[in-house]
Short mmCIF file of C-alpha atoms in Angstrom, two decimals:
data_model
loop_
_atom_site.label_atom_id
_atom_site.label_comp_id
_atom_site.label_asym_id
_atom_site.label_seq_id
_atom_site.Cartn_x
_atom_site.Cartn_y
_atom_site.Cartn_z
CA UNK U 1 42.32 5.91 -31.40
CA UNK U 2 42.35 2.14 -30.31
CA UNK U 3 39.43 0.60 -29.41
CA UNK U 4 40.83 0.21 -25.56
CA UNK U 5 41.74 3.93 -25.58
CA UNK U 6 37.79 4.47 -26.82
CA UNK U 7 36.46 2.01 -23.38
CA UNK U 8 38.93 4.17 -21.29
CA UNK U 9 37.70 7.32 -22.02
CA UNK U 10 33.64 6.39 -22.28
CA UNK U 11 34.65 4.82 -18.87
CA UNK U 12 35.65 8.14 -17.90
CA UNK U 13 33.04 9.48 -19.62
CA UNK U 14 30.39 7.66 -17.16
CA UNK U 15 32.11 8.22 -13.87
CA UNK U 16 31.95 11.95 -14.28
CA UNK U 17 28.01 11.49 -15.12
CA UNK U 18 27.71 10.21 -11.96
CA UNK U 19 27.92 6.20 -12.57
CA UNK U 20 29.69 5.44 -9.83
CA UNK U 21 28.93 1.60 -8.22
CA UNK U 22 27.25 2.19 -5.60
CA UNK U 23 25.51 5.30 -5.77
CA UNK U 24 21.46 5.71 -6.84
CA UNK U 25 21.14 6.90 -10.33
CA UNK U 26 18.16 8.46 -12.50
CA UNK U 27 17.69 6.55 -15.55
CA UNK U 28 15.64 7.36 -18.39
CA UNK U 29 14.01 4.34 -20.28
CA UNK U 30 14.90 5.99 -23.81
CA UNK U 31 19.01 4.74 -22.59
CA UNK U 32 19.80 1.94 -22.26
CA UNK U 33 20.50 0.44 -18.70
CA UNK U 34 23.82 0.50 -17.14
CA UNK U 35 25.54 -2.39 -15.82
CA UNK U 36 24.50 -1.01 -11.57
CA UNK U 37 21.03 -1.67 -12.56
CA UNK U 38 18.41 -4.15 -12.22
CA UNK U 39 15.09 -5.28 -13.19
CA UNK U 40 12.29 -5.45 -10.36
CA UNK U 41 9.97 -7.90 -10.64
CA UNK U 42 7.39 -5.57 -12.44
CA UNK U 43 9.86 -4.97 -15.44
CA UNK U 44 11.14 -1.14 -14.22
CA UNK U 45 14.69 -0.82 -13.88
CA UNK U 46 15.96 0.37 -10.61
CA UNK U 47 18.59 0.34 -8.12
CA UNK U 48 19.39 -2.41 -5.80
CA UNK U 49 19.13 -0.78 -2.12
CA UNK U 50 19.07 -1.53 1.54
CA UNK U 51 15.51 -1.69 3.88
CA UNK U 52 13.91 1.32 3.31
CA UNK U 53 15.41 3.05 0.48
CA UNK U 54 13.49 4.91 -1.85
CA UNK U 55 14.43 4.71 -5.32
CA UNK U 56 13.10 7.87 -8.14
CA UNK U 57 13.20 6.76 -11.65
CA UNK U 58 13.21 9.42 -14.72
CA UNK U 59 10.63 7.13 -16.78
CA UNK U 60 10.42 8.12 -20.42
CA UNK U 61 7.30 9.97 -21.69
CA UNK U 62 5.93 6.93 -23.89
CA UNK U 63 5.85 4.77 -20.52
CA UNK U 64 3.21 7.38 -19.51
CA UNK U 65 1.42 10.09 -21.84
CA UNK U 66 3.12 9.03 -25.49
CA UNK U 67 1.74 12.68 -26.28
CA UNK U 68 3.72 14.47 -23.58
CA UNK U 69 8.04 15.68 -24.30
CA UNK U 70 8.37 15.61 -20.50
CA UNK U 71 9.35 13.08 -18.14
CA UNK U 72 7.44 11.41 -15.01
CA UNK U 73 9.64 10.31 -11.45
CA UNK U 74 8.45 6.89 -10.28
CA UNK U 75 9.61 6.09 -6.52
CA UNK U 76 10.06 2.49 -5.74
CA UNK U 77 10.84 1.18 -2.58
CA UNK U 78 12.65 -2.32 -1.50
CA UNK U 79 10.87 -3.41 1.55
CA UNK U 80 13.19 -5.92 3.66
CA UNK U 81 10.34 -8.80 3.36
CA UNK U 82 12.88 -11.05 6.12
CA UNK U 83 12.45 -8.28 8.34
CA UNK U 84 8.63 -8.45 8.19
CA UNK U 85 8.49 -11.64 8.41
CA UNK U 86 9.94 -11.34 11.87
CA UNK U 87 6.88 -8.64 13.02
CA UNK U 88 4.62 -11.66 12.27
CA UNK U 89 3.74 -10.12 8.64
CA UNK U 90 3.08 -12.35 5.77
CA UNK U 91 5.38 -12.26 2.68
CA UNK U 92 5.65 -14.27 -0.45
CA UNK U 93 9.30 -16.86 1.07
CA UNK U 94 7.29 -17.54 4.27
CA UNK U 95 3.24 -18.42 2.88
CA UNK U 96 3.13 -22.06 4.82
CA UNK U 97 2.98 -20.11 8.59
CA UNK U 98 -0.29 -20.10 10.30
CA UNK U 99 -0.64 -16.42 9.91
CA UNK U 100 -0.72 -17.04 6.26
CA UNK U 101 -3.76 -19.60 6.03
CA UNK U 102 -5.39 -17.58 8.29
CA UNK U 103 -5.26 -14.55 6.26
CA UNK U 104 -5.96 -16.44 3.08
CA UNK U 105 -9.36 -17.83 4.83
CA UNK U 106 -9.83 -13.54 5.18
CA UNK U 107 -9.25 -12.39 2.10
CA UNK U 108 -11.16 -14.84 0.08
CA UNK U 109 -14.84 -13.63 0.57
CA UNK U 110 -13.33 -9.63 0.20
CA UNK U 111 -12.50 -10.85 -2.83
CA UNK U 112 -15.52 -12.47 -4.02
CA UNK U 113 -18.07 -9.14 -3.56
CA UNK U 114 -15.06 -7.77 -5.21
CA UNK U 115 -14.58 -9.39 -8.63
CA UNK U 116 -18.35 -11.63 -8.70
CA UNK U 117 -20.14 -9.71 -10.72
CA UNK U 118 -23.49 -11.36 -8.41
CA UNK U 119 -22.50 -9.98 -4.82
CA UNK U 120 -23.93 -6.63 -5.83
CA UNK U 121 -21.61 -4.61 -4.35
CA UNK U 122 -20.66 -1.70 -5.74
CA UNK U 123 -17.21 -0.76 -5.91
CA UNK U 124 -16.24 -4.01 -3.52
CA UNK U 125 -12.75 -3.49 -4.01
CA UNK U 126 -12.59 -0.42 -2.00
CA UNK U 127 -12.12 -2.25 1.45
CA UNK U 128 -11.53 -0.14 4.01
CA UNK U 129 -9.72 -1.55 6.99
CA UNK U 130 -10.62 -0.07 10.67
CA UNK U 131 -11.01 -0.43 14.66
CA UNK U 132 -13.04 1.34 17.55
CA UNK U 133 -9.99 2.17 19.31
CA UNK U 134 -6.00 2.71 18.95
CA UNK U 135 -4.20 -0.55 19.51
CA UNK U 136 -6.56 -3.05 18.44
CA UNK U 137 -4.09 -4.09 15.21
CA UNK U 138 -5.68 -2.09 12.53
CA UNK U 139 -2.81 -1.12 10.31
CA UNK U 140 -1.42 -4.85 11.15
CA UNK U 141 -4.46 -7.08 10.03
CA UNK U 142 -4.04 -4.06 6.65
CA UNK U 143 -0.19 -4.87 5.46
CA UNK U 144 -1.58 -8.65 6.28
CA UNK U 145 -4.00 -8.91 4.02
CA UNK U 146 -2.97 -6.01 1.60
CA UNK U 147 0.41 -8.42 1.24
CA UNK U 148 -2.10 -12.11 1.20
CA UNK U 149 -3.94 -10.12 -1.55
CA UNK U 150 -1.09 -9.68 -3.65
CA UNK U 151 -0.11 -13.30 -3.68
CA UNK U 152 -2.99 -14.21 -5.98
CA UNK U 153 -2.21 -15.20 -9.61
CA UNK U 154 -4.80 -12.89 -10.90
CA UNK U 155 -5.57 -9.36 -8.63
CA UNK U 156 -3.08 -6.55 -7.46
CA UNK U 157 -3.14 -4.60 -4.58
CA UNK U 158 -3.04 -0.56 -3.97
CA UNK U 159 -2.29 0.05 0.12
CA UNK U 160 -3.73 3.31 0.98
CA UNK U 161 -2.43 4.63 4.44
CA UNK U 162 -5.43 6.62 5.19
CA UNK U 163 -4.43 6.99 8.89
CA UNK U 164 -3.68 10.91 8.58
CA UNK U 165 -3.39 11.56 12.32
CA UNK U 166 -0.38 8.71 13.18
CA UNK U 167 0.38 6.74 10.11
CA UNK U 168 2.31 3.74 10.89
CA UNK U 169 2.79 1.54 7.73
CA UNK U 170 6.43 4.47 6.92
CA UNK U 171 7.60 2.77 10.20
CA UNK U 172 7.35 -0.45 9.66
CA UNK U 173 7.45 -0.92 6.37
CA UNK U 174 11.43 1.73 6.44
CA UNK U 175 10.20 5.05 4.43
CA UNK U 176 9.51 8.74 5.62
CA UNK U 177 6.26 9.94 7.01
CA UNK U 178 6.52 13.21 5.05
CA UNK U 179 6.52 11.78 1.85
CA UNK U 180 3.73 13.24 -0.45
CA UNK U 181 0.57 11.28 -0.16
CA UNK U 182 -2.80 11.10 -0.71
CA UNK U 183 -3.33 15.15 1.92
CA UNK U 184 -0.96 16.37 -0.56
CA UNK U 185 -2.73 15.23 -3.58
CA UNK U 186 -6.47 16.09 -2.13
CA UNK U 187 -4.76 19.91 -1.18
CA UNK U 188 -3.07 20.09 -4.72
CA UNK U 189 -4.68 19.44 -7.98
CA UNK U 190 -1.72 19.44 -9.79
CA UNK U 191 -1.16 16.35 -8.46
CA UNK U 192 -2.59 12.91 -9.85
CA UNK U 193 -2.54 9.57 -8.34
CA UNK U 194 0.46 8.26 -10.40
CA UNK U 195 2.81 11.35 -8.37
CA UNK U 196 1.99 9.67 -5.23
CA UNK U 197 1.84 6.20 -5.74
CA UNK U 198 5.34 3.92 -4.48
CA UNK U 199 5.83 0.93 -6.04
CA UNK U 200 7.65 -1.68 -4.24
CA UNK U 201 9.67 -4.67 -4.55
CA UNK U 202 6.45 -6.54 -4.35
CA UNK U 203 5.58 -7.11 -8.24
CA UNK U 204 1.11 -6.96 -6.96
CA UNK U 205 1.83 -4.57 -4.04
CA UNK U 206 1.36 -0.72 -4.59
CA UNK U 207 1.45 2.04 -1.42
CA UNK U 208 0.16 5.69 -1.30
CA UNK U 209 1.30 7.12 1.86
CA UNK U 210 -0.87 9.47 3.95
CA UNK U 211 0.51 12.58 3.01
CA UNK U 212 1.55 15.65 4.88
CA UNK U 213 -0.63 16.37 8.12
CA UNK U 214 -3.25 18.90 7.50
CA UNK U 215 -5.80 20.80 10.40
CA UNK U 216 -8.46 20.10 7.78
CA UNK U 217 -8.37 16.02 7.02
CA UNK U 218 -11.68 15.96 7.24
CA UNK U 219 -12.41 18.60 5.24
CA UNK U 220 -10.07 17.11 2.29
CA UNK U 221 -11.66 13.39 2.99
CA UNK U 222 -14.78 14.08 2.74
CA UNK U 223 -14.00 16.63 -0.56
CA UNK U 224 -15.37 15.73 -4.00
CA UNK U 225 -12.04 15.96 -4.76
CA UNK U 226 -11.69 12.80 -2.51
CA UNK U 227 -14.90 10.76 -4.45
CA UNK U 228 -13.02 11.86 -7.80
CA UNK U 229 -10.67 9.85 -6.87
CA UNK U 230 -12.11 6.56 -5.49
CA UNK U 231 -13.99 6.78 -8.48
CA UNK U 232 -10.90 6.25 -10.63
CA UNK U 233 -9.03 3.78 -7.34
CA UNK U 234 -12.51 1.51 -7.97
CA UNK U 235 -12.86 1.41 -11.62
CA UNK U 236 -9.78 1.89 -13.50
CA UNK U 237 -8.38 -1.59 -13.43
CA UNK U 238 -10.18 -4.18 -13.61
CA UNK U 239 -7.99 -6.88 -11.14
CA UNK U 240 -6.72 -3.83 -8.40
CA UNK U 241 -8.37 -4.09 -4.80
CA UNK U 242 -7.91 -1.17 -2.37
CA UNK U 243 -6.66 -1.25 0.85
CA UNK U 244 -7.04 1.57 3.24
CA UNK U 245 -5.48 1.72 6.57
CA UNK U 246 -8.10 3.90 8.36
CA UNK U 247 -8.38 5.69 11.55
CA UNK U 248 -10.09 4.13 14.81
CA UNK U 249 -13.61 4.57 14.42
CA UNK U 250 -14.39 6.29 17.96
CA UNK U 251 -11.33 8.73 18.16
CA UNK U 252 -11.52 10.83 15.09
CA UNK U 253 -14.16 11.76 12.56
CA UNK U 254 -12.22 10.66 9.19
CA UNK U 255 -12.96 6.76 9.22
CA UNK U 256 -16.42 7.64 9.25
CA UNK U 257 -16.11 9.50 6.49
CA UNK U 258 -14.01 7.11 4.79
CA UNK U 259 -16.67 4.83 5.80
CA UNK U 260 -19.06 6.62 3.51
CA UNK U 261 -17.33 5.59 1.06
CA UNK U 262 -16.61 2.12 0.97
CA UNK U 263 -17.22 -0.60 -0.39
CA UNK U 264 -16.65 -3.03 1.97
CA UNK U 265 -15.10 -2.50 6.10
CA UNK U 266 -12.90 -4.83 7.82
CA UNK U 267 -13.57 -3.58 11.19
CA UNK U 268 -10.56 -5.21 13.98
CA UNK U 269 -12.11 -6.20 17.10
CA UNK U 270 -9.27 -6.97 19.81
CA UNK U 271 -9.44 -10.11 21.88
CA UNK U 272 -9.95 -9.72 25.59
CA UNK U 273 -9.88 -5.92 25.51
CA UNK U 274 -12.37 -4.42 23.03
CA UNK U 275 -15.83 -5.03 25.35
CA UNK U 276 -19.11 -5.94 23.45
CA UNK U 277 -20.59 -1.90 23.97
CA UNK U 278 -17.68 -0.81 22.26
CA UNK U 279 -18.20 -2.85 19.08
CA UNK U 280 -22.12 -1.86 19.09
CA UNK U 281 -20.80 1.36 18.77
CA UNK U 282 -18.32 1.51 16.65
CA UNK U 283 -20.46 -0.25 13.96
CA UNK U 284 -23.11 2.39 14.24
CA UNK U 285 -20.87 4.49 12.77
CA UNK U 286 -20.31 2.50 9.82
CA UNK U 287 -23.81 1.22 9.30
CA UNK U 288 -23.84 3.08 5.76
CA UNK U 289 -22.06 0.40 4.17
CA UNK U 290 -23.47 -2.86 3.72
CA UNK U 291 -20.76 -5.16 3.67
CA UNK U 292 -18.65 -5.31 7.53
CA UNK U 293 -16.75 -8.26 8.07
CA UNK U 294 -15.02 -8.43 11.85
CA UNK U 295 -11.90 -9.99 12.20
CA UNK U 296 -11.36 -11.00 15.99
CA UNK U 297 -7.96 -10.46 16.51
CA UNK U 298 -5.28 -10.97 19.30
CA UNK U 299 -7.40 -14.32 20.42
CA UNK U 300 -5.27 -17.25 22.58
CA UNK U 301 -4.76 -20.09 21.19
CA UNK U 302 -6.04 -23.53 23.52
CA UNK U 303 -3.06 -24.45 25.62
CA UNK U 304 -0.92 -22.36 23.84
CA UNK U 305 0.29 -18.98 25.28
CA UNK U 306 0.32 -17.83 21.24
CA UNK U 307 -1.24 -14.77 19.62
CA UNK U 308 -3.21 -15.21 17.19
CA UNK U 309 -5.80 -13.92 14.86
CA UNK U 310 -8.98 -15.77 13.11
CA UNK U 311 -11.42 -14.57 11.04
#
């Protein structure tokens, strides 16, 4: 058989095996990477897709556990950065905006508490973002804080959707709220953190969804399993910040349970809406945490109808 005939035969076999242009495929790290593949910014091979598409990649055991023979599936989502920018979220391509500068100010003391050995803050890299009531912008601030920290040279960020009753991050980033996540991991001891993590096309940002709803979510978050997960998240990676987008403090009991296990808490307060008494009641719920920061959100700029948040 001639060289041309052998090449044609190989192309036919590849088509039969599902490597057609435009298809989402699975890759084994021990195999060659096909022409449709690309490397994300963190070096993980994946298929280029549109907004909200999730890629499942089979990664060879040597990349997870050299002693194992099984393969592990790594999920990866392509975040539409231009769409986020239109929604007012900080992105890597728009770093000179006013909101980007505001979150640079917000993150700096949080990072100092998390990584300065003289700060005295235990588990300072576990940061919960919450609010007194719904609609004050806590998820917006959680995502912006995570995106801003992802720009750091020396730190990575893991965004955990802990608003288990009404998760909003899936809609913002474009993935299904039915993806396995935090609650699934707490219910199933066979699931590990890596089983529910989702990589993104943002090099230093990883996600953990809320998971499927459960009637005993508060008890799950207060369990020993949750404590063990938090210890692992706090100690496993020395350069990682973990941000929890939690439910509102005065509407559910889940947020209070989480607050008791955090190193730092950020309380989002909506300007011209949230009363001083409401803020005081919310602060009473999180007295167990020594480091509480406030973001005054949606404040009206002087001489303008435009809203912005500041620290």
